[in-house]
CSV table of C-alpha atoms in Angstrom, one decimal:
chain,number,residue,atom,x,y,z
Z,10,MET,CA,-1.5,52.5,-2.6
Z,11,THR,CA,0.3,51.0,-5.5
Z,12,ALA,CA,3.0,52.3,-7.7
Z,13,SER,CA,1.6,54.4,-10.5
Z,14,PRO,CA,2.9,55.1,-14.0
Z,15,ALA,CA,4.7,58.4,-14.7
Z,16,SER,CA,2.4,61.4,-14.5
Z,17,PRO,CA,1.2,63.3,-17.6
Z,18,ALA,CA,3.4,66.2,-16.5
Z,19,ILE,CA,6.5,64.0,-16.7
Z,20,ASP,CA,5.4,62.6,-20.1
Z,21,LEU,CA,5.0,66.2,-21.3
Z,22,ARG,CA,8.4,67.0,-19.9
Z,23,ARG,CA,10.0,64.1,-21.8
Z,24,ARG,CA,8.4,65.2,-25.1
Z,25,ARG,CA,9.7,68.8,-24.6
Z,26,LEU,CA,13.1,67.6,-23.7
Z,27,PHE,CA,13.5,65.4,-26.7
Z,28,GLN,CA,12.1,68.1,-29.0
Z,29,ALA,CA,14.7,70.5,-27.6
Z,30,ALA,CA,17.3,67.9,-28.2
Z,31,ALA,CA,16.3,67.5,-31.8
Z,32,VAL,CA,16.5,71.3,-32.3
Z,33,LEU,CA,19.9,71.5,-30.7
Z,34,GLY,CA,21.1,68.5,-32.6
Z,35,GLY,CA,24.0,66.2,-31.7
Z,36,ALA,CA,24.1,62.9,-29.8
Z,37,ALA,CA,25.6,64.5,-26.8
Z,38,ALA,CA,22.7,66.9,-26.3
Z,39,LEU,CA,20.2,64.1,-26.8
Z,40,THR,CA,22.0,61.9,-24.3
Z,41,ALA,CA,22.1,64.7,-21.7
Z,42,LEU,CA,18.4,65.5,-22.1
Z,43,ALA,CA,17.4,61.9,-21.9
Z,44,ALA,CA,19.3,61.5,-18.7
Z,45,SER,CA,17.5,64.5,-17.3
Z,46,SER,CA,14.2,62.9,-18.2
Z,47,ALA,CA,15.2,59.7,-16.6
Z,48,ARG,CA,16.1,61.4,-13.4
Z,49,ALA,CA,12.6,63.0,-13.4
Z,50,ALA,CA,11.0,59.6,-13.9
Z,51,THR,CA,13.1,58.1,-11.2
Z,52,ALA,CA,12.1,60.9,-8.8
Z,53,ALA,CA,8.5,60.1,-9.5
Z,54,GLN,CA,8.9,56.4,-8.8
Z,55,PRO,CA,10.9,55.7,-5.6
Z,56,GLY,CA,12.3,52.2,-5.4
Z,57,TRP,CA,10.3,51.1,-2.4
Z,58,THR,CA,7.5,48.6,-1.7
Z,59,LEU,CA,4.1,50.1,-1.0
Z,60,ARG,CA,1.8,48.2,1.5
Z,61,GLN,CA,-1.3,48.5,3.6
Z,62,VAL,CA,-1.9,47.2,7.1
Z,63,GLU,CA,-4.8,47.5,9.6
Z,64,ALA,CA,-3.5,49.5,12.6
Z,65,GLY,CA,-5.8,50.9,15.3
Z,66,ASP,CA,-8.4,53.2,13.7
Z,67,LEU,CA,-6.7,53.1,10.3
Z,68,VAL,CA,-5.7,51.0,7.4
Z,69,VAL,CA,-2.2,52.6,7.1
Z,70,GLY,CA,-0.6,53.0,3.7
Z,71,TYR,CA,3.2,52.8,4.1
Z,72,ALA,CA,6.4,52.4,2.1
Z,73,GLU,CA,9.0,49.9,3.1
Z,74,GLN,CA,12.6,49.6,2.0
Z,75,GLY,CA,15.5,47.6,3.3
Z,76,PRO,CA,16.0,44.2,4.8
Z,77,ALA,CA,13.0,42.8,6.7
Z,78,ASP,CA,15.3,41.8,9.6
Z,79,GLY,CA,17.0,45.2,9.7
Z,80,ALA,CA,16.9,47.6,12.7
Z,81,PRO,CA,13.6,49.5,12.2
Z,82,VAL,CA,13.5,53.2,11.4
Z,83,ILE,CA,10.1,55.0,11.1
Z,84,LEU,CA,10.1,58.3,9.1
Z,85,LEU,CA,7.2,60.7,9.6
Z,86,HIS,CA,6.2,63.4,7.1
Z,87,GLY,CA,4.5,66.7,7.8
Z,88,TRP,CA,1.8,69.0,6.3
Z,89,PRO,CA,1.3,69.5,3.4
Z,90,TYR,CA,3.9,66.9,2.3
Z,91,ASP,CA,3.9,63.1,2.1
Z,92,ILE,CA,6.1,60.0,2.2
Z,93,HIS,CA,8.0,61.3,-0.9
Z,94,ALA,CA,9.8,63.7,1.4
Z,95,PHE,CA,11.9,60.7,2.3
Z,96,ALA,CA,12.4,59.3,-1.2
Z,97,GLU,CA,16.1,59.9,-1.1
Z,98,VAL,CA,16.6,59.3,2.6
Z,99,ALA,CA,15.1,55.8,2.6
Z,100,PRO,CA,17.6,54.2,0.1
Z,101,ILE,CA,20.5,55.5,2.1
Z,102,LEU,CA,19.2,54.0,5.3
Z,103,ALA,CA,18.2,50.8,3.6
Z,104,ALA,CA,21.7,50.5,2.2
Z,105,ALA,CA,23.0,50.8,5.7
Z,106,GLY,CA,20.9,47.7,6.7
Z,107,LYS,CA,17.9,49.5,8.2
Z,108,ARG,CA,14.3,48.4,7.8
Z,109,VAL,CA,12.7,51.7,6.7
Z,110,ILE,CA,9.0,52.3,7.3
Z,111,VAL,CA,7.5,55.5,5.9
Z,112,PRO,CA,3.7,55.8,6.7
Z,113,HIS,CA,1.2,58.1,5.2
Z,114,LEU,CA,-0.3,60.0,8.2
Z,115,ARG,CA,-4.0,59.9,8.7
Z,116,GLY,CA,-5.6,62.0,5.9
Z,117,TYR,CA,-2.8,61.3,3.4
Z,118,GLY,CA,-2.1,59.0,0.5
Z,119,SER,CA,-3.6,55.5,0.8
Z,120,THR,CA,-4.2,55.6,4.5
Z,121,ARG,CA,-7.9,55.3,5.3
Z,122,PHE,CA,-10.1,55.1,8.4
Z,123,ARG,CA,-11.5,51.7,9.1
Z,124,SER,CA,-14.9,53.1,10.1
Z,125,ASP,CA,-17.0,56.0,8.8
Z,126,ALA,CA,-18.0,56.6,12.4
Z,127,THR,CA,-14.5,57.4,13.6
Z,128,PRO,CA,-14.0,61.2,14.1
Z,129,ARG,CA,-11.7,62.7,11.6
Z,130,ASN,CA,-9.5,63.9,14.4
Z,131,GLY,CA,-6.2,65.7,13.7
Z,132,GLN,CA,-5.2,66.4,17.3
Z,133,GLN,CA,-1.5,65.6,18.2
Z,134,ALA,CA,-2.3,62.7,20.5
Z,135,ALA,CA,-4.3,60.9,17.8
Z,136,LEU,CA,-1.4,61.0,15.3
Z,137,ALA,CA,1.0,59.7,18.0
Z,138,ALA,CA,-1.3,56.9,18.9
Z,139,ASP,CA,-1.4,56.0,15.2
Z,140,VAL,CA,2.3,55.4,15.2
Z,141,VAL,CA,2.2,53.1,18.2
Z,142,ALA,CA,-0.7,51.2,16.6
Z,143,LEU,CA,1.4,50.8,13.4
Z,144,MET,CA,4.4,49.5,15.3
Z,145,ASP,CA,2.1,47.0,17.1
Z,146,ALA,CA,0.6,45.9,13.7
Z,147,LEU,CA,4.1,45.4,12.2
Z,148,ASN,CA,5.5,43.7,15.3
Z,149,ILE,CA,8.0,46.4,15.9
Z,150,PRO,CA,8.8,46.7,19.6
Z,151,LYS,CA,11.2,49.6,19.3
Z,152,ALA,CA,12.4,51.9,16.5
Z,153,VAL,CA,14.4,55.0,15.7
Z,154,ILE,CA,11.7,57.6,14.9
Z,155,ALA,CA,12.5,60.6,12.8
Z,156,GLY,CA,10.3,63.4,11.3
Z,157,PHE,CA,9.7,67.0,10.4
Z,158,ASP,CA,6.7,69.3,10.8
Z,159,TRP,CA,3.7,67.3,12.0
Z,160,GLY,CA,5.9,64.2,11.8
Z,161,ALA,CA,8.5,65.8,14.2
Z,162,ARG,CA,5.8,66.6,16.7
Z,163,THR,CA,4.4,63.1,16.5
Z,164,ALA,CA,7.9,61.6,16.9
Z,165,ASP,CA,8.5,63.8,19.9
Z,166,ILE,CA,5.3,62.6,21.5
Z,167,VAL,CA,6.1,59.0,21.0
Z,168,ALA,CA,9.5,59.5,22.5
Z,169,ALA,CA,8.1,61.4,25.5
Z,170,LEU,CA,5.1,59.2,26.3
Z,171,TRP,CA,6.4,55.8,25.1
Z,172,PRO,CA,10.2,55.9,25.5
Z,173,GLU,CA,10.3,52.1,25.6
Z,174,ARG,CA,9.1,52.2,22.0
Z,175,CYS,CA,11.5,54.9,20.7
Z,176,GLN,CA,15.1,53.8,20.4
Z,177,ALA,CA,16.3,57.2,19.4
Z,178,LEU,CA,14.8,60.4,17.9
Z,179,VAL,CA,15.6,62.8,15.1
Z,180,SER,CA,13.4,65.9,15.2
Z,181,VAL,CA,13.5,68.8,12.7
Z,182,SER,CA,12.8,72.0,14.5
Z,183,GLY,CA,13.2,70.3,17.9
Z,184,TYR,CA,10.6,70.1,20.6
Z,185,LEU,CA,7.2,70.7,19.1
Z,186,ILE,CA,4.9,69.2,21.7
Z,187,GLY,CA,2.2,71.7,22.5
Z,188,SER,CA,-1.2,72.1,24.2
Z,189,GLN,CA,-4.3,74.1,23.8
Z,190,GLN,CA,-3.4,75.9,27.0
Z,191,ALA,CA,0.0,77.0,25.6
Z,192,ASN,CA,-1.5,77.9,22.3
Z,193,ALA,CA,-4.0,80.3,24.0
Z,194,ALA,CA,-1.2,82.8,24.7
Z,195,PRO,CA,-0.9,85.4,22.0
Z,196,LEU,CA,2.4,85.9,20.2
Z,197,PRO,CA,4.1,89.0,18.9
Z,198,PRO,CA,2.5,90.3,15.7
Z,199,GLN,CA,5.3,89.1,13.4
Z,200,ALA,CA,5.1,85.6,14.8
Z,201,GLU,CA,1.3,85.7,14.5
Z,202,LEU,CA,1.7,86.7,10.8
Z,203,SER,CA,3.7,83.5,10.1
Z,204,TRP,CA,0.6,81.5,11.3
Z,205,TRP,CA,-1.8,83.2,8.9
Z,206,TYR,CA,-3.1,79.9,7.5
Z,207,GLN,CA,-4.0,78.7,11.0
Z,208,PHE,CA,-6.4,81.6,11.4
Z,209,TYR,CA,-7.7,81.1,7.8
Z,210,PHE,CA,-8.5,77.5,8.7
Z,211,ALA,CA,-10.4,78.7,11.7
Z,212,THR,CA,-13.1,80.1,9.4
Z,213,GLU,CA,-15.6,78.3,7.2
Z,214,ARG,CA,-14.3,80.4,4.3
Z,215,GLY,CA,-10.9,78.9,5.0
Z,216,ALA,CA,-12.1,75.3,5.1
Z,217,LYS,CA,-13.9,75.8,1.8
Z,218,GLY,CA,-10.9,77.6,0.3
Z,219,TYR,CA,-8.6,74.8,1.3
Z,220,ALA,CA,-10.9,72.1,-0.1
Z,221,GLN,CA,-11.3,74.0,-3.4
Z,222,ASN,CA,-7.6,74.9,-3.8
Z,223,THR,CA,-5.7,72.2,-2.0
Z,224,ASP,CA,-2.9,71.8,-4.5
Z,225,ALA,CA,-2.4,75.5,-5.0
Z,226,PHE,CA,-2.4,76.0,-1.2
Z,227,ALA,CA,0.2,73.3,-0.7
Z,228,ARG,CA,2.5,74.7,-3.4
Z,229,LEU,CA,2.3,78.1,-1.7
Z,230,ILE,CA,3.3,76.6,1.6
Z,231,TRP,CA,6.2,74.7,0.0
Z,232,GLN,CA,7.4,77.9,-1.6
Z,233,THR,CA,7.1,80.1,1.4
Z,234,ALA,CA,8.4,77.6,3.9
Z,235,SER,CA,11.4,76.7,1.7
Z,236,PRO,CA,12.1,79.9,-0.3
Z,237,ARG,CA,15.4,78.6,-1.7
Z,238,TRP,CA,14.2,75.0,-2.6
Z,239,ALA,CA,14.0,74.8,-6.4
Z,240,PHE,CA,11.5,71.9,-6.6
Z,241,ASP,CA,10.0,71.2,-10.0
Z,242,ASP,CA,6.5,70.3,-11.1
Z,243,ALA,CA,7.1,66.6,-11.1
Z,244,ILE,CA,8.4,66.6,-7.5
Z,245,PHE,CA,5.4,68.6,-6.4
Z,246,ALA,CA,2.9,66.5,-8.3
Z,247,ARG,CA,3.9,63.2,-6.8
Z,248,SER,CA,3.3,64.5,-3.3
Z,249,ALA,CA,0.3,66.5,-4.1
Z,250,ALA,CA,-1.4,63.3,-5.2
Z,251,SER,CA,-1.5,62.2,-1.6
Z,252,LEU,CA,-3.5,65.3,-0.6
Z,253,ALA,CA,-6.5,63.9,-2.6
Z,254,ASN,CA,-7.2,61.6,0.3
Z,255,PRO,CA,-10.9,61.9,1.1
Z,256,ASP,CA,-10.1,62.8,4.8
Z,257,HIS,CA,-7.2,65.2,4.1
Z,258,VAL,CA,-9.1,68.4,4.4
Z,259,ALA,CA,-11.1,67.4,7.5
Z,260,ILE,CA,-7.9,66.3,9.3
Z,261,THR,CA,-6.0,69.4,8.3
Z,262,ILE,CA,-8.8,71.8,9.4
Z,263,HIS,CA,-9.4,69.9,12.7
Z,264,ASN,CA,-5.7,69.9,13.5
Z,265,TYR,CA,-5.3,73.6,13.3
Z,266,ARG,CA,-8.7,74.4,14.9
Z,267,TRP,CA,-7.9,72.0,17.8
Z,268,ARG,CA,-4.7,73.8,18.5
Z,269,LEU,CA,-6.6,77.0,19.1
Z,270,GLY,CA,-9.2,75.4,21.2
Z,271,LEU,CA,-11.8,75.9,18.4
Z,272,ALA,CA,-12.5,72.2,18.0
Z,273,GLU,CA,-12.7,69.5,20.6
Z,274,GLY,CA,-10.6,66.3,20.6
Z,275,GLU,CA,-11.7,62.9,21.6
Z,276,ALA,CA,-12.2,62.1,25.3
Z,277,ARG,CA,-10.1,58.9,25.0
Z,278,PHE,CA,-7.0,61.1,24.4
Z,279,ASP,CA,-7.7,63.5,27.4
Z,280,ALA,CA,-5.2,61.7,29.7
Z,281,MET,CA,-2.5,61.9,27.0
Z,282,GLU,CA,-3.1,65.5,26.3
Z,283,ALA,CA,-2.9,66.3,30.1
Z,284,LYS,CA,0.5,64.8,30.1
Z,285,LEU,CA,1.6,66.6,27.0
Z,286,ALA,CA,0.4,69.9,28.5
Z,287,GLN,CA,3.0,69.5,31.1
Z,288,ALA,CA,5.7,69.6,28.4
Z,289,PRO,CA,7.3,66.3,29.4
Z,290,VAL,CA,11.1,65.9,28.9
Z,291,ILE,CA,12.5,63.5,26.3
Z,292,THR,CA,15.1,61.0,27.6
Z,293,VAL,CA,16.0,59.0,24.5
Z,294,PRO,CA,19.1,59.9,22.5
Z,295,THR,CA,18.1,62.8,20.2
Z,296,ILE,CA,19.4,64.9,17.3
Z,297,THR,CA,17.5,68.0,16.5
Z,298,MET,CA,18.0,69.7,13.2
Z,299,GLU,CA,17.2,73.0,11.5
Z,300,GLY,CA,17.7,74.3,8.0
Z,301,ASP,CA,19.3,77.7,7.7
Z,302,ALA,CA,16.6,78.9,5.4
Z,303,ASN,CA,13.5,77.6,7.2
Z,304,ALA,CA,10.9,80.2,6.7
Z,305,ALA,CA,8.1,78.3,8.4
Z,306,PRO,CA,7.2,79.0,12.1
Z,307,HIS,CA,9.7,77.3,14.3
Z,308,PRO,CA,11.2,77.7,17.8
Z,309,ALA,CA,14.8,78.8,18.4
Z,310,PRO,CA,17.1,75.8,19.3
Z,311,ALA,CA,18.0,77.4,22.7
Z,312,ALA,CA,14.3,77.5,23.6
Z,313,TYR,CA,14.0,73.7,23.6
Z,314,ALA,CA,17.5,72.2,24.2
Z,315,GLY,CA,16.7,71.7,27.9
Z,316,LYS,CA,13.8,69.4,27.1
Z,317,PHE,CA,16.2,66.7,25.9
Z,318,LYS,CA,17.8,64.9,28.9
Z,319,GLY,CA,19.5,62.0,27.1
Z,320,ARG,CA,22.5,62.3,24.8
Z,321,TYR,CA,21.7,65.3,22.6
Z,322,GLU,CA,23.0,67.3,19.7
Z,323,HIS,CA,21.6,70.0,17.5
Z,324,ARG,CA,22.6,70.4,13.9
Z,325,LEU,CA,22.2,73.5,11.7
Z,326,ILE,CA,22.2,72.5,8.0
Z,327,GLY,CA,23.4,75.2,5.7
Z,328,GLY,CA,23.1,75.9,2.0
Z,329,GLY,CA,19.7,77.4,1.9
Z,330,VAL,CA,17.8,74.4,3.4
Z,331,GLY,CA,14.2,75.2,4.3
Z,332,HIS,CA,11.4,73.5,6.1
Z,333,ASN,CA,11.3,70.2,4.3
Z,334,LEU,CA,14.8,69.2,5.5
Z,335,PRO,CA,14.7,65.5,4.6
Z,336,GLN,CA,13.9,66.2,1.0
Z,337,GLU,CA,16.1,69.3,0.7
Z,338,ALA,CA,19.1,67.8,2.5
Z,339,PRO,CA,18.6,64.0,2.4
Z,340,GLN,CA,22.2,63.1,3.1
Z,341,ALA,CA,22.3,65.2,6.2
Z,342,PHE,CA,19.0,63.8,7.5
Z,343,ALA,CA,20.0,60.2,6.8
Z,344,LYS,CA,23.4,60.8,8.6
Z,345,ALA,CA,21.5,62.1,11.6
Z,346,VAL,CA,19.4,59.0,11.7
Z,347,LEU,CA,22.4,56.7,11.4
Z,348,ASP,CA,24.4,58.6,14.0
Z,349,VAL,CA,21.7,58.7,16.6
Z,350,ALA,CA,21.0,55.0,16.1
Z,351,ARG,CA,24.6,54.3,17.1
Z,352,TRP,CA,24.1,56.3,20.3
Z,353,ALA,CA,21.3,54.1,21.5
């Protein structure tokens, strides 16, 4: 993936802004509107280096920022988001001397499978193995690993199964490791309602619907999971571009079907999944986080606090912060990463 020019939506926004300034008149109004346009353009073009590396089953597209010899931090996004969830977090960490690595998960952005024959597998163990393979490819023996949504689950798994590779952990919504066995148990009706899309994806109608309406679907999830986050069209568009990955729909559908036992995983991950089904404890230093307005399905902090056996702290972030905590509260997320790194 390479840096791209400003999107048509941003260009249109610029024209409208300057037209409005002309109507309003006055240098002050024009200056203020130009500054607003510049902020939108900056938001669409984070100041990081975009690279590709062969790692395991994938050619991973990733952003990198900060000194090459800095202490590594790996930031993992969720569904249906992308690396731009960390566009404001990464510069803070880089300024603190960290080497920040932000990979596109399989099925997102410029990440591609190395072989057409590799199953488009979205099970949790596969995503965690991708992170370890990326660390090997980049010669990173150990890193602070932080994430939200799918990224938090993936970070949890690396910390649980490869603690020697995880210096410390930041996990939004806490302990998200699951299993097909655990997911077989029905939930109360209100909880099941919040997983409506999981059941939609279990049908062929849902798979076709997601393929035909990926952007609209993603926007709906953003809005419902973070009801008080006032993101604009430019912010959404720069992440939605990553969902055009040719494997995105297949990975998404398989992920949710696998959770319900409606799709099989790969046999090579069976041993890992057997360990994860035991809900292993996490021993590395950990900070878990939650936004006070997260409307996506998530466990209560008290339900998972006992899974963290090292130094541990939970932080509730106020102010209407929803599911995409790194993008909605970048200062708080970056502070958690820097704090937990000092504990290790």
